[in-house]
Amino acid sequence: MALKARVLYDFSSENPGEISITESELVTLFSEEELDGWLEGENSRGEAGLFPASYVEVIRDHITSNTNNNGFSPCKTKALPPTQTSFTSSDSQSQRGGSGGGSFHTSQGSDDDWDDDWDDPSSPATSAAPQGLGSSPPLYPVTTSLPARRSGSQQHQHQQQQAKSSATVGRNLNRFSTFVKSGGEAFLLGEASAFVKDGDRICVVMGKHGPEWQEDPYPFTCTIDDPTKQTKFKGMKSYMSYGLTPTHTNIQVNRRYKHFDWLYARLVERFPVISVPRLPEKQATGRFEEDFISKRRKGLIWWMNHMTSHPVLARCDVFQHFLTCGADEKAWKMGKRKAERDDLVGANFFLTISPPAVPLDLQEVESKVEGFKSFTKRMDENTVVVNATINEFARKQITGFKKEYQKVGQSFKLLAQAFELDQQAYSVGLNRAISYTGETYEAIGEYFAEQPRQDLDPISDLLDLYRGHLDNFPDIVHVQKGALTKVKDCPKQDGDLHDRCNIISCATLAEIQHFHRTRVRDFRSQMQHHLRQQIGFFQKITAKLEDALQRYDDDE
Amino acid sequence: MALKARVLYDFSSENPGEISITESELVTLFSEEELDGWLEGENSRGEAGLFPASYVEVIRDHITSNTNNNGFSPCKTKALPPTQTSFTSSDSQSQRGGSGGGSFHTSQGSDDDWDDDWDDPSSPATSAAPQGLGSSPPLYPVTTSLPARRSGSQQHQHQQQQAKSSATVGRNLNRFSTFVKSGGEAFLLGEASAFVKDGDRICVVMGKHGPEWQEDPYPFTCTIDDPTKQTKFKGMKSYMSYGLTPTHTNIQVNRRYKHFDWLYARLVERFPVISVPRLPEKQATGRFEEDFISKRRKGLIWWMNHMTSHPVLARCDVFQHFLTCGADEKAWKMGKRKAERDDLVGANFFLTISPPAVPLDLQEVESKVEGFKSFTKRMDENTVVVNATINEFARKQITGFKKEYQKVGQSFKLLAQAFELDQQAYSVGLNRAISYTGETYEAIGEYFAEQPRQDLDPISDLLDLYRGHLDNFPDIVHVQKGALTKVKDCPKQDGDLHDRCNIISCATLAEIQHFHRTRVRDFRSQMQHHLRQQIGFFQKITAKLEDALQRYDDDE
């Protein structure tokens, strides 16, 4: 019997050898074995080729369906060592990554390129993240010539680091399933091992609404000042520097965008089931223009707020290093190297999790995770609509609304000009008042044009942040589902396997819980901000009109 | 030397034999003699043909230019008897008017057609008034097949009524210059004679700003109720009836639109230099539709307000008859016949004017009238822009603005719907609040769509009324200018001629003064109304948003 899979997300073929697949479609798999994150099969239109493994869900009605399984047989068969497949295969991508390595920046490159301009178009992380439009499928392994992120990890070849490597190969740029590359599989199969200090321990506690990250006993926030333009090499190069002041030290440190970028890469590899929001977009040209700088700063503030309010992210060493290390170059490099050599990344991250005493009901976990999957899908779809609508609304206010009010203003001024041809004394007051009303309408037009910056752009910024989360969650959910599938497929009860699956589930649900909490908090405060701004806006218009109205009393 | 004239207004040739002329252009006149209100000449492009006499101003640098003048030689030569030219010529229009008379309504027709439906498309007055677009040239004698208004006056043939007839031939529909048809010329030449009772006397007094109509010692206003639908002939015919209640009697009378129409025709012939605002537009189909009825009622209210606030119009017999005559059919018909046989129309109207003791400086009068001409031209041009702008603004609010707010509302509701997939208890309050915010924006969209009716339509109605005045004034100014020209052209000083020109000038300036006074009053109050409405509108939006904002406090 042919192995089937159900398509979870639309995928459009972009390269030779790939086929397009459509959500809900049933595809026939030629083999259950993934090839660097891709599966080969045939779609319902009879086209045969590759598609991203994370875009489909294999249908496992029969235990016998596992007979075809090489790389994914549960429990007993060990997964293919990912680094082996990834870096010794004849895969064109890894070759490209290797051959092009010299000209690409990598977030874990040597310190020598540390001072290169942050906005080099080939710099990693944010530029490498394609954005979905309209739905939230997981990012799939690219086959284009984007720089191979983390190709530097080729140097770590010793077997002992295998589990870690599988995780530290950036989330989206090799051809492994998320479950494998996150380290979830390695941990579940008991392959992770590292020394966990007490300080590294992350507690998941049972809260009123399910597992949650233990709260940070010392919460803090961090302000980001307007960036200042810095130059080096006698003015040959320039860059923007942000002053960050965390409340728990109250000492300002200066960071460039590329430092954020480096931090982001560390966090992504460090926390496989935590959604690290992506950084605000880069922009290759005009990066010193006021609008862009202001927009990026706002994006970084949102990002920072999420970071400091996340109990796990806020406390982690690399983030603390980023926030607190001063101008001492040596101290900075030490912390940097320590972070890059951190053992507790990928699979080992799960070793740091202390779950609540009572294990979760895995059935319940599955249902919760399924519910969350539907939720994120809908939220992703609808926020696309909201974002498009408010951006269009902003555009209309800046152009159309402004123009209409100004046209009315100008026509009132024309009326006043006509009336001024009558030099009767009793007409003068009215003429002035009408002219003033014209100016008032012109001013109201300006108000409309200025307003979106105050109350629509922030919503748009918030939606951007959350769309970043929504892009992350399919991978996070995939790790949990991978673990659950493995446990279910295991013919006999394996206590350790269950325990480890429980840990993954606890961490996943805690992160989901945290997502909901911050979502409710952020959207509440943002909607309140929006409405307060709108109220202020209409009050300002009202006051302006009242002022104009008074002018008509002057000569009566 | 060829006689030249300067073109005052653009005229586009619409019929064979006519030529187009352009404002400021110099045209060569073949003769100064007007042919039923038309002159023959050659334009600057060398085209020869007819154009409206009232659209040009003959250039009189030399006394000798009068040698060509047959019909218009000043002082000594009596003008051609207008009725003679008008009704005995082979002019196609008067023939058409005669032959078609049976099927046309005339405002002075027999009582038999009194009950015919008011909205017959061929009924006179309003339908016969073409509207200028963008400038305010005088209406010119039409050569199309419009019904010849007032063709019934053909029956008045006796010489004694000549002056009156020349006036009662409706202002715009025969081929006489306004100066002639208004009776201005006849009066100036001393041909008017009638018995003027003290009660008919109209005083012009010298006010602070120049001549003005003596104020009405018993001012009143008149309300117009919502019209009610009446039927007759056992429901075969239906019409709308308006309840009018003047404050000086406080007794309601019922009038149909055709009664207004009849009254309008009486007033126009009665007062050659008073601007009787035209009635609100007719509409042939759907006349019982609520919108149209409401719009017409508002137009009639504006019209009535102008009537009751005009010292001369408010007090005149025919208007008082219209306002006070009850349901007694016999009394109504008596008053109607009396008005139709009124002697003091056209030229004789001027006999009723009592000017201030000191005669006006005619030079000053000329300059004032010239200034007023520029004023009306500019006001006409600019109110066209204002009207187009606010109508477009209204349209945008009803369509675009509403749509934008509703789209934002719907997108917020979509956001709430996505959030509702998360069943966390702490999310419920936010979801409801966002959903409510969505409804709020939808409601604000509705507010925008409803608002123009409150504060833009009334301005548009007011502009309509004033555009009616602006259409009237070129004719009024023309009468005064005709008189002034005749006096100037008179070789020797003629005391009586001067006195009569003074009377015409006083009446004209008094009417101009009245126009400015009511204009300042009307536009002041309308702009105040507009601004108060706008303030209320934005306050309503603010309150709605404040309500939505409160919803976010519920669950915090």
Short mmCIF file of C-alpha atoms in Angstrom, two decimals, chain B residues 88-281:
data_model
loop_
_atom_site.label_atom_id
_atom_site.label_comp_id
_atom_site.label_asym_id
_atom_site.label_seq_id
_atom_site.Cartn_x
_atom_site.Cartn_y
_atom_site.Cartn_z
CA THR B 88 -45.95 91.06 -35.41
CA SER B 89 -42.55 90.08 -36.63
CA SER B 90 -42.01 86.91 -38.56
CA ASP B 91 -39.93 85.68 -35.64
CA SER B 92 -40.22 81.95 -35.49
CA GLN B 93 -40.35 81.87 -31.74
CA SER B 94 -43.46 83.89 -31.28
CA GLN B 95 -45.11 81.83 -33.97
CA ARG B 96 -44.11 78.67 -32.22
CA GLY B 97 -45.33 80.14 -28.99
CA GLY B 98 -48.63 80.93 -30.60
CA SER B 99 -49.17 77.70 -32.41
CA GLY B 100 -48.08 75.61 -29.49
CA GLY B 101 -50.05 77.68 -27.00
CA GLY B 102 -52.84 75.18 -26.61
CA SER B 103 -50.62 72.48 -25.25
CA PHE B 104 -48.54 74.69 -22.98
CA HIS B 105 -49.27 75.89 -19.52
CA THR B 106 -48.92 79.55 -18.94
CA SER B 107 -48.79 81.06 -15.53
CA GLN B 108 -51.46 83.49 -16.56
CA GLY B 109 -53.71 80.93 -18.25
CA SER B 110 -57.41 80.58 -17.46
CA ASP B 111 -58.59 79.19 -14.17
CA ASP B 112 -59.58 76.04 -15.99
CA ASP B 113 -56.07 74.63 -16.04
CA TRP B 114 -55.44 75.68 -12.48
CA ASP B 115 -55.84 72.18 -11.17
CA ASP B 116 -53.56 70.54 -13.67
CA ASP B 117 -50.68 68.71 -12.21
CA TRP B 118 -47.88 71.02 -11.18
CA ASP B 119 -45.16 68.84 -12.48
CA ASP B 120 -46.20 68.71 -16.12
CA PRO B 121 -42.79 68.90 -17.80
CA SER B 122 -43.93 71.75 -20.05
CA SER B 123 -45.07 73.97 -17.21
CA PRO B 124 -43.30 77.28 -17.12
CA ALA B 125 -41.00 79.28 -14.89
CA THR B 126 -38.53 76.86 -13.44
CA SER B 127 -38.22 74.50 -16.34
CA ALA B 128 -37.59 77.39 -18.69
CA ALA B 129 -34.61 78.69 -16.80
CA PRO B 130 -31.37 77.27 -18.14
CA GLN B 131 -28.59 77.21 -15.59
CA GLY B 132 -25.16 78.57 -16.20
CA LEU B 133 -22.17 76.49 -15.21
CA GLY B 134 -19.19 78.38 -13.94
CA SER B 135 -20.09 81.96 -14.80
CA SER B 136 -23.14 84.08 -14.63
CA PRO B 137 -23.99 85.49 -18.03
CA PRO B 138 -27.51 86.82 -18.38
CA LEU B 139 -29.99 84.41 -19.83
CA TYR B 140 -30.35 85.09 -23.48
CA PRO B 141 -33.41 84.87 -25.70
CA VAL B 142 -33.80 81.24 -26.57
CA THR B 143 -34.24 80.16 -30.13
CA THR B 144 -35.11 76.59 -29.30
CA SER B 145 -38.63 75.29 -29.05
CA LEU B 146 -39.16 75.97 -25.35
CA PRO B 147 -42.74 76.99 -24.68
CA ALA B 148 -43.19 80.70 -25.18
CA ARG B 149 -43.94 81.83 -21.70
CA ARG B 150 -46.60 84.43 -21.29
CA SER B 151 -47.75 84.14 -24.88
CA GLY B 152 -51.23 84.73 -23.51
CA SER B 153 -50.39 88.39 -23.24
CA GLN B 154 -50.98 88.61 -26.96
CA GLN B 155 -54.56 89.39 -26.08
CA HIS B 156 -53.59 92.71 -24.48
CA GLN B 157 -53.32 94.80 -27.58
CA HIS B 158 -54.39 98.27 -26.59
CA GLN B 159 -51.67 100.86 -26.79
CA GLN B 160 -52.19 102.05 -23.23
CA GLN B 161 -50.88 98.79 -21.87
CA GLN B 162 -47.81 98.82 -24.05
CA ALA B 163 -45.34 99.62 -21.29
CA LYS B 164 -46.82 96.99 -19.07
CA SER B 165 -46.83 94.35 -21.76
CA SER B 166 -43.21 94.92 -22.53
CA ALA B 167 -42.52 94.06 -18.94
CA THR B 168 -44.89 91.19 -18.52
CA VAL B 169 -43.34 89.35 -21.38
CA GLY B 170 -41.27 87.07 -19.14
CA ARG B 171 -37.78 88.14 -18.41
CA ASN B 172 -35.87 85.76 -20.58
CA LEU B 173 -38.03 84.40 -23.29
CA ASN B 174 -38.60 87.06 -25.87
CA ARG B 175 -36.09 88.82 -28.02
CA PHE B 176 -35.97 92.17 -26.25
CA SER B 177 -33.10 93.48 -24.23
CA THR B 178 -33.68 93.36 -20.51
CA PHE B 179 -33.74 97.11 -20.41
CA VAL B 180 -36.67 97.20 -22.77
CA LYS B 181 -38.60 94.21 -21.49
CA SER B 182 -38.19 95.13 -17.83
CA GLY B 183 -39.99 98.39 -18.60
CA GLY B 184 -36.88 100.29 -17.59
CA GLU B 185 -36.65 102.06 -20.89
CA ALA B 186 -40.33 102.92 -21.04
CA PHE B 187 -40.20 104.35 -17.52
CA LEU B 188 -37.04 106.31 -18.25
CA LEU B 189 -38.62 107.82 -21.33
CA GLY B 190 -41.62 108.88 -19.31
CA GLU B 191 -44.01 106.44 -20.93
CA ALA B 192 -45.13 104.76 -17.73
CA SER B 193 -48.31 106.00 -16.12
CA ALA B 194 -50.56 104.50 -13.52
CA PHE B 195 -52.33 105.46 -10.34
CA VAL B 196 -50.23 104.63 -7.31
CA LYS B 197 -52.06 104.29 -3.99
CA ASP B 198 -50.20 105.20 -0.83
CA GLY B 199 -50.24 101.56 0.18
CA ASP B 200 -48.33 100.62 -2.93
CA ARG B 201 -45.58 103.11 -2.32
CA ILE B 202 -42.11 101.60 -1.81
CA CYS B 203 -39.61 103.76 0.00
CA VAL B 204 -35.91 103.71 -0.59
CA VAL B 205 -34.10 105.37 2.32
CA MET B 206 -30.52 106.45 2.64
CA GLY B 207 -28.80 104.11 5.09
CA LYS B 208 -25.31 103.98 6.48
CA HIS B 209 -24.10 101.96 3.51
CA GLY B 210 -26.14 103.66 0.77
CA PRO B 211 -29.73 103.37 -0.45
CA GLU B 212 -31.77 100.59 1.09
CA TRP B 213 -35.33 99.38 1.15
CA GLN B 214 -37.24 100.83 4.07
CA GLU B 215 -37.52 98.15 6.68
CA ASP B 216 -40.76 96.28 7.11
CA PRO B 217 -42.25 97.65 10.36
CA TYR B 218 -44.12 94.37 10.87
CA PRO B 219 -41.66 91.64 10.02
CA PHE B 220 -42.88 88.07 10.02
CA THR B 221 -41.72 84.64 9.02
CA CYS B 222 -43.53 81.65 7.65
CA THR B 223 -43.12 77.98 8.40
CA ILE B 224 -43.57 75.25 5.83
CA ASP B 225 -44.76 71.90 7.15
CA ASP B 226 -43.95 68.53 5.70
CA PRO B 227 -46.08 68.22 2.60
CA THR B 228 -48.95 65.78 2.57
CA LYS B 229 -50.08 63.77 -0.39
CA GLN B 230 -53.54 64.71 -1.61
CA THR B 231 -55.64 63.01 -4.23
CA LYS B 232 -58.50 64.17 -6.42
CA PHE B 233 -60.71 62.73 -9.15
CA LYS B 234 -61.30 59.71 -6.89
CA GLY B 235 -57.60 59.03 -6.56
CA MET B 236 -56.86 59.35 -10.25
CA LYS B 237 -54.59 62.30 -9.62
CA SER B 238 -52.37 63.02 -6.69
CA TYR B 239 -50.33 66.00 -5.61
CA MET B 240 -48.39 67.28 -2.64
CA SER B 241 -49.81 70.01 -0.48
CA TYR B 242 -47.69 72.21 1.79
CA GLY B 243 -49.06 73.72 4.96
CA LEU B 244 -47.82 77.31 5.32
CA THR B 245 -48.20 79.19 8.57
CA PRO B 246 -47.15 82.86 8.50
CA THR B 247 -46.41 84.24 11.95
CA HIS B 248 -48.42 87.43 11.43
CA THR B 249 -51.69 85.52 11.04
CA ASN B 250 -50.77 82.21 12.61
CA ILE B 251 -53.35 80.55 10.37
CA GLN B 252 -52.26 77.66 8.20
CA VAL B 253 -53.02 77.74 4.49
CA ASN B 254 -52.41 74.91 2.05
CA ARG B 255 -50.54 75.50 -1.16
CA ARG B 256 -49.34 73.34 -3.98
CA TYR B 257 -46.11 73.75 -5.86
CA LYS B 258 -47.99 75.23 -8.83
CA HIS B 259 -49.27 77.97 -6.54
CA PHE B 260 -45.70 78.84 -5.71
CA ASP B 261 -44.99 78.75 -9.40
CA TRP B 262 -47.85 81.13 -10.16
CA LEU B 263 -46.74 83.45 -7.38
CA TYR B 264 -43.19 83.41 -8.70
CA ALA B 265 -44.37 84.49 -12.17
CA ARG B 266 -46.39 87.38 -10.65
CA LEU B 267 -43.42 88.57 -8.61
CA VAL B 268 -41.02 88.45 -11.52
CA GLU B 269 -43.25 90.66 -13.67
CA ARG B 270 -44.10 92.90 -10.77
CA PHE B 271 -40.54 93.75 -9.65
CA PRO B 272 -38.10 94.27 -12.49
CA VAL B 273 -35.11 95.18 -10.30
CA ILE B 274 -35.76 92.85 -7.38
CA SER B 275 -34.16 89.43 -7.36
CA VAL B 276 -36.91 86.91 -6.80
CA PRO B 277 -35.07 83.67 -6.06
CA ARG B 278 -36.07 80.87 -8.37
CA LEU B 279 -38.06 78.02 -6.91
CA PRO B 280 -36.39 74.70 -6.09
CA GLU B 281 -36.03 72.48 -9.12
#
